[in-house]
Amino acid sequence: AKTSGQDLTQLMDPSKQLERQMSAITKVVYVGDEPVSGVKTRHYTATMDGEAAVKMSGQSLPSSAALGKAIPMDLWLDEQNRPQKLAMDMTIGEKDSMKMVGTMSKYGEPVAVAAPPVW
């Protein structure tokens, strides 16, 4: 990934991803307060411009994989504005779609990471 100019550590930080996506978001609506896995959050719906999101990422996609113009998403932020949950429903190209839901938790807690076995 480094040889292609990508920094995977930035891709793995949901707060950094949200910061980068802000320029591509065209509409935000506050839905209400909702708990996510026991954490108090504010739920928002948003619309992201697919073309702007690709440009913002610095990547390019073949026309067959172009993102839809308007990508609906839901976002749940905790009291420190950290993402706790994200849901997106994207159209890719002319006939494909992808639904994605992710939850984030345990911010700041220590982790133990072991290298996988070598094949």
mmCIF file of N, CA, C and O in Angstrom, residues 54-99:
data_model
loop_
_atom_site.group_PDB
_atom_site.id
_atom_site.type_symbol
_atom_site.label_atom_id
_atom_site.label_comp_id
_atom_site.label_asym_id
_atom_site.label_seq_id
_atom_site.Cartn_x
_atom_site.Cartn_y
_atom_site.Cartn_z
ATOM 1 N N VAL A 54 -14.614 10.116 -4.265
ATOM 2 C CA VAL A 54 -13.508 9.492 -5.000
ATOM 3 C C VAL A 54 -12.398 10.511 -5.230
ATOM 4 O O VAL A 54 -11.227 10.230 -4.995
ATOM 5 N N LYS A 55 -12.747 11.719 -5.649
ATOM 6 C CA LYS A 55 -11.743 12.765 -5.871
ATOM 7 C C LYS A 55 -10.996 13.078 -4.579
ATOM 8 O O LYS A 55 -9.784 13.237 -4.573
ATOM 9 N N MET A 56 -11.742 13.174 -3.476
ATOM 10 C CA MET A 56 -11.162 13.499 -2.190
ATOM 11 C C MET A 56 -10.173 12.428 -1.740
ATOM 12 O O MET A 56 -9.171 12.718 -1.103
ATOM 13 N N SER A 57 -10.432 11.184 -2.114
ATOM 14 C CA SER A 57 -9.569 10.080 -1.699
ATOM 15 C C SER A 57 -8.242 10.058 -2.465
ATOM 16 O O SER A 57 -7.307 9.391 -2.069
ATOM 17 N N GLY A 58 -8.199 10.784 -3.599
ATOM 18 C CA GLY A 58 -6.991 10.776 -4.414
ATOM 19 C C GLY A 58 -6.884 9.534 -5.284
ATOM 20 O O GLY A 58 -5.888 9.326 -5.957
ATOM 21 N N GLN A 59 -7.907 8.696 -5.278
ATOM 22 C CA GLN A 59 -7.912 7.475 -6.073
ATOM 23 C C GLN A 59 -8.726 7.709 -7.340
ATOM 24 O O GLN A 59 -9.418 8.702 -7.486
ATOM 25 N N SER A 60 -8.674 6.772 -8.247
ATOM 26 C CA SER A 60 -9.526 6.828 -9.429
ATOM 27 C C SER A 60 -10.162 5.457 -9.601
ATOM 28 O O SER A 60 -9.585 4.443 -9.232
ATOM 29 N N LEU A 61 -11.369 5.468 -10.123
ATOM 30 C CA LEU A 61 -12.101 4.218 -10.356
ATOM 31 C C LEU A 61 -12.417 4.092 -11.833
ATOM 32 O O LEU A 61 -12.691 5.089 -12.490
ATOM 33 N N PRO A 62 -12.407 2.877 -12.374
ATOM 34 C CA PRO A 62 -12.864 2.708 -13.758
ATOM 35 C C PRO A 62 -14.342 3.084 -13.839
ATOM 36 O O PRO A 62 -15.076 2.993 -12.861
ATOM 37 N N SER A 63 -14.787 3.524 -14.985
ATOM 38 C CA SER A 63 -16.175 3.974 -15.137
ATOM 39 C C SER A 63 -17.168 2.880 -14.763
ATOM 40 O O SER A 63 -18.260 3.164 -14.284
ATOM 41 N N SER A 64 -16.798 1.616 -14.936
ATOM 42 C CA SER A 64 -17.705 0.517 -14.593
ATOM 43 C C SER A 64 -17.901 0.389 -13.085
ATOM 44 O O SER A 64 -18.825 -0.267 -12.625
ATOM 45 N N ALA A 65 -17.028 1.021 -12.299
ATOM 46 C CA ALA A 65 -17.127 0.941 -10.839
ATOM 47 C C ALA A 65 -17.469 2.296 -10.225
ATOM 48 O O ALA A 65 -17.312 2.491 -9.026
ATOM 49 N N ALA A 66 -17.943 3.231 -11.028
ATOM 50 C CA ALA A 66 -18.247 4.566 -10.533
ATOM 51 C C ALA A 66 -19.296 4.500 -9.422
ATOM 52 O O ALA A 66 -20.238 3.719 -9.485
ATOM 53 N N LEU A 67 -19.098 5.319 -8.404
ATOM 54 C CA LEU A 67 -20.059 5.377 -7.309
ATOM 55 C C LEU A 67 -21.251 6.217 -7.715
ATOM 56 O O LEU A 67 -21.138 7.119 -8.545
ATOM 57 N N GLY A 68 -22.395 5.936 -7.123
ATOM 58 C CA GLY A 68 -23.587 6.734 -7.381
ATOM 59 C C GLY A 68 -23.381 8.179 -6.967
ATOM 60 O O GLY A 68 -22.540 8.483 -6.130
ATOM 61 N N LYS A 69 -24.124 9.075 -7.553
ATOM 62 C CA LYS A 69 -23.990 10.504 -7.260
ATOM 63 C C LYS A 69 -24.310 10.783 -5.791
ATOM 64 O O LYS A 69 -23.622 11.549 -5.135
ATOM 65 N N ALA A 70 -25.362 10.177 -5.265
ATOM 66 C CA ALA A 70 -25.759 10.408 -3.878
ATOM 67 C C ALA A 70 -25.676 9.095 -3.104
ATOM 68 O O ALA A 70 -26.360 8.131 -3.435
ATOM 69 N N ILE A 71 -24.815 9.067 -2.095
ATOM 70 C CA ILE A 71 -24.647 7.870 -1.272
ATOM 71 C C ILE A 71 -25.273 8.144 0.088
ATOM 72 O O ILE A 71 -24.780 8.979 0.847
ATOM 73 N N PRO A 72 -26.380 7.449 0.416
ATOM 74 C CA PRO A 72 -26.983 7.653 1.735
ATOM 75 C C PRO A 72 -26.178 6.948 2.820
ATOM 76 O O PRO A 72 -25.640 5.861 2.598
ATOM 77 N N MET A 73 -26.079 7.589 3.965
ATOM 78 C CA MET A 73 -25.369 6.976 5.073
ATOM 79 C C MET A 73 -26.002 7.389 6.398
ATOM 80 O O MET A 73 -26.674 8.406 6.476
ATOM 81 N N ASP A 74 -25.808 6.551 7.390
ATOM 82 C CA ASP A 74 -26.220 6.847 8.758
ATOM 83 C C ASP A 74 -24.972 6.820 9.617
ATOM 84 O O ASP A 74 -24.099 5.972 9.430
ATOM 85 N N LEU A 75 -24.902 7.741 10.558
ATOM 86 C CA LEU A 75 -23.736 7.853 11.415
ATOM 87 C C LEU A 75 -24.184 8.112 12.843
ATOM 88 O O LEU A 75 -25.068 8.933 13.076
ATOM 89 N N TRP A 76 -23.598 7.380 13.780
ATOM 90 C CA TRP A 76 -23.877 7.545 15.203
ATOM 91 C C TRP A 76 -22.590 8.017 15.864
ATOM 92 O O TRP A 76 -21.570 7.315 15.822
ATOM 93 N N LEU A 77 -22.606 9.213 16.478
ATOM 94 C CA LEU A 77 -21.438 9.785 17.137
ATOM 95 C C LEU A 77 -21.633 9.808 18.647
ATOM 96 O O LEU A 77 -22.716 10.161 19.125
ATOM 97 N N ASP A 78 -20.560 9.485 19.385
ATOM 98 C CA ASP A 78 -20.656 9.529 20.841
ATOM 99 C C ASP A 78 -20.449 10.966 21.331
ATOM 100 O O ASP A 78 -20.333 11.906 20.535
ATOM 101 N N GLU A 79 -20.418 11.152 22.648
ATOM 102 C CA GLU A 79 -20.316 12.490 23.233
ATOM 103 C C GLU A 79 -18.988 13.174 22.917
ATOM 104 O O GLU A 79 -18.864 14.380 23.067
ATOM 105 N N GLN A 80 -17.987 12.407 22.478
ATOM 106 C CA GLN A 80 -16.700 12.985 22.086
ATOM 107 C C GLN A 80 -16.564 13.074 20.567
ATOM 108 O O GLN A 80 -15.468 13.216 20.034
ATOM 109 N N ASN A 81 -17.689 12.951 19.856
ATOM 110 C CA ASN A 81 -17.756 13.012 18.385
ATOM 111 C C ASN A 81 -16.959 11.918 17.703
ATOM 112 O O ASN A 81 -16.502 12.078 16.571
ATOM 113 N N ARG A 82 -16.830 10.783 18.362
ATOM 114 C CA ARG A 82 -16.172 9.624 17.752
ATOM 115 C C ARG A 82 -17.249 8.740 17.137
ATOM 116 O O ARG A 82 -18.289 8.507 17.750
ATOM 117 N N PRO A 83 -17.012 8.229 15.935
ATOM 118 C CA PRO A 83 -17.996 7.319 15.334
ATOM 119 C C PRO A 83 -18.150 6.056 16.180
ATOM 120 O O PRO A 83 -17.165 5.450 16.593
ATOM 121 N N GLN A 84 -19.390 5.673 16.452
ATOM 122 C CA GLN A 84 -19.687 4.422 17.136
ATOM 123 C C GLN A 84 -20.303 3.417 16.169
ATOM 124 O O GLN A 84 -20.170 2.223 16.336
ATOM 125 N N LYS A 85 -20.973 3.939 15.137
ATOM 126 C CA LYS A 85 -21.604 3.075 14.133
ATOM 127 C C LYS A 85 -21.728 3.861 12.836
ATOM 128 O O LYS A 85 -21.941 5.067 12.847
ATOM 129 N N LEU A 86 -21.591 3.145 11.709
ATOM 130 C CA LEU A 86 -21.718 3.740 10.388
ATOM 131 C C LEU A 86 -22.437 2.739 9.497
ATOM 132 O O LEU A 86 -22.111 1.548 9.510
ATOM 133 N N ALA A 87 -23.405 3.210 8.739
ATOM 134 C CA ALA A 87 -24.117 2.361 7.782
ATOM 135 C C ALA A 87 -24.191 3.105 6.452
ATOM 136 O O ALA A 87 -24.535 4.288 6.423
ATOM 137 N N MET A 88 -23.827 2.411 5.362
ATOM 138 C CA MET A 88 -23.868 3.007 4.021
ATOM 139 C C MET A 88 -24.518 2.030 3.049
ATOM 140 O O MET A 88 -24.418 0.824 3.217
ATOM 141 N N ASP A 89 -25.153 2.591 2.040
ATOM 142 C CA ASP A 89 -25.794 1.798 0.992
ATOM 143 C C ASP A 89 -25.373 2.425 -0.333
ATOM 144 O O ASP A 89 -25.885 3.470 -0.707
ATOM 145 N N MET A 90 -24.419 1.802 -1.023
ATOM 146 C CA MET A 90 -23.847 2.396 -2.229
ATOM 147 C C MET A 90 -24.242 1.645 -3.491
ATOM 148 O O MET A 90 -24.331 0.421 -3.481
ATOM 149 N N THR A 91 -24.427 2.408 -4.562
ATOM 150 C CA THR A 91 -24.570 1.851 -5.897
ATOM 151 C C THR A 91 -23.204 1.958 -6.557
ATOM 152 O O THR A 91 -22.562 3.000 -6.492
ATOM 153 N N ILE A 92 -22.770 0.858 -7.171
ATOM 154 C CA ILE A 92 -21.459 0.824 -7.813
ATOM 155 C C ILE A 92 -21.672 0.439 -9.269
ATOM 156 O O ILE A 92 -22.187 -0.635 -9.565
ATOM 157 N N GLY A 93 -21.286 1.329 -10.155
ATOM 158 C CA GLY A 93 -21.512 1.064 -11.570
ATOM 159 C C GLY A 93 -22.992 1.130 -11.890
ATOM 160 O O GLY A 93 -23.764 1.823 -11.231
ATOM 161 N N GLU A 94 -23.398 0.382 -12.887
ATOM 162 C CA GLU A 94 -24.790 0.444 -13.336
ATOM 163 C C GLU A 94 -25.715 -0.524 -12.625
ATOM 164 O O GLU A 94 -26.915 -0.295 -12.549
ATOM 165 N N LYS A 95 -25.176 -1.628 -12.069
ATOM 166 C CA LYS A 95 -26.085 -2.626 -11.524
ATOM 167 C C LYS A 95 -25.666 -3.231 -10.193
ATOM 168 O O LYS A 95 -26.393 -4.031 -9.631
ATOM 169 N N ASP A 96 -24.525 -2.878 -9.686
ATOM 170 C CA ASP A 96 -24.062 -3.472 -8.437
ATOM 171 C C ASP A 96 -24.331 -2.539 -7.265
ATOM 172 O O ASP A 96 -24.415 -1.325 -7.424
ATOM 173 N N SER A 97 -24.463 -3.128 -6.093
ATOM 174 C CA SER A 97 -24.647 -2.327 -4.898
ATOM 175 C C SER A 97 -23.907 -2.978 -3.737
ATOM 176 O O SER A 97 -23.557 -4.157 -3.789
ATOM 177 N N MET A 98 -23.677 -2.188 -2.713
ATOM 178 C CA MET A 98 -22.996 -2.683 -1.534
ATOM 179 C C MET A 98 -23.601 -2.020 -0.308
ATOM 180 O O MET A 98 -23.771 -0.805 -0.269
ATOM 181 N N LYS A 99 -23.964 -2.829 0.663
ATOM 182 C CA LYS A 99 -24.433 -2.319 1.950
ATOM 183 C C LYS A 99 -23.344 -2.619 2.967
ATOM 184 O O LYS A 99 -22.801 -3.715 2.988
#
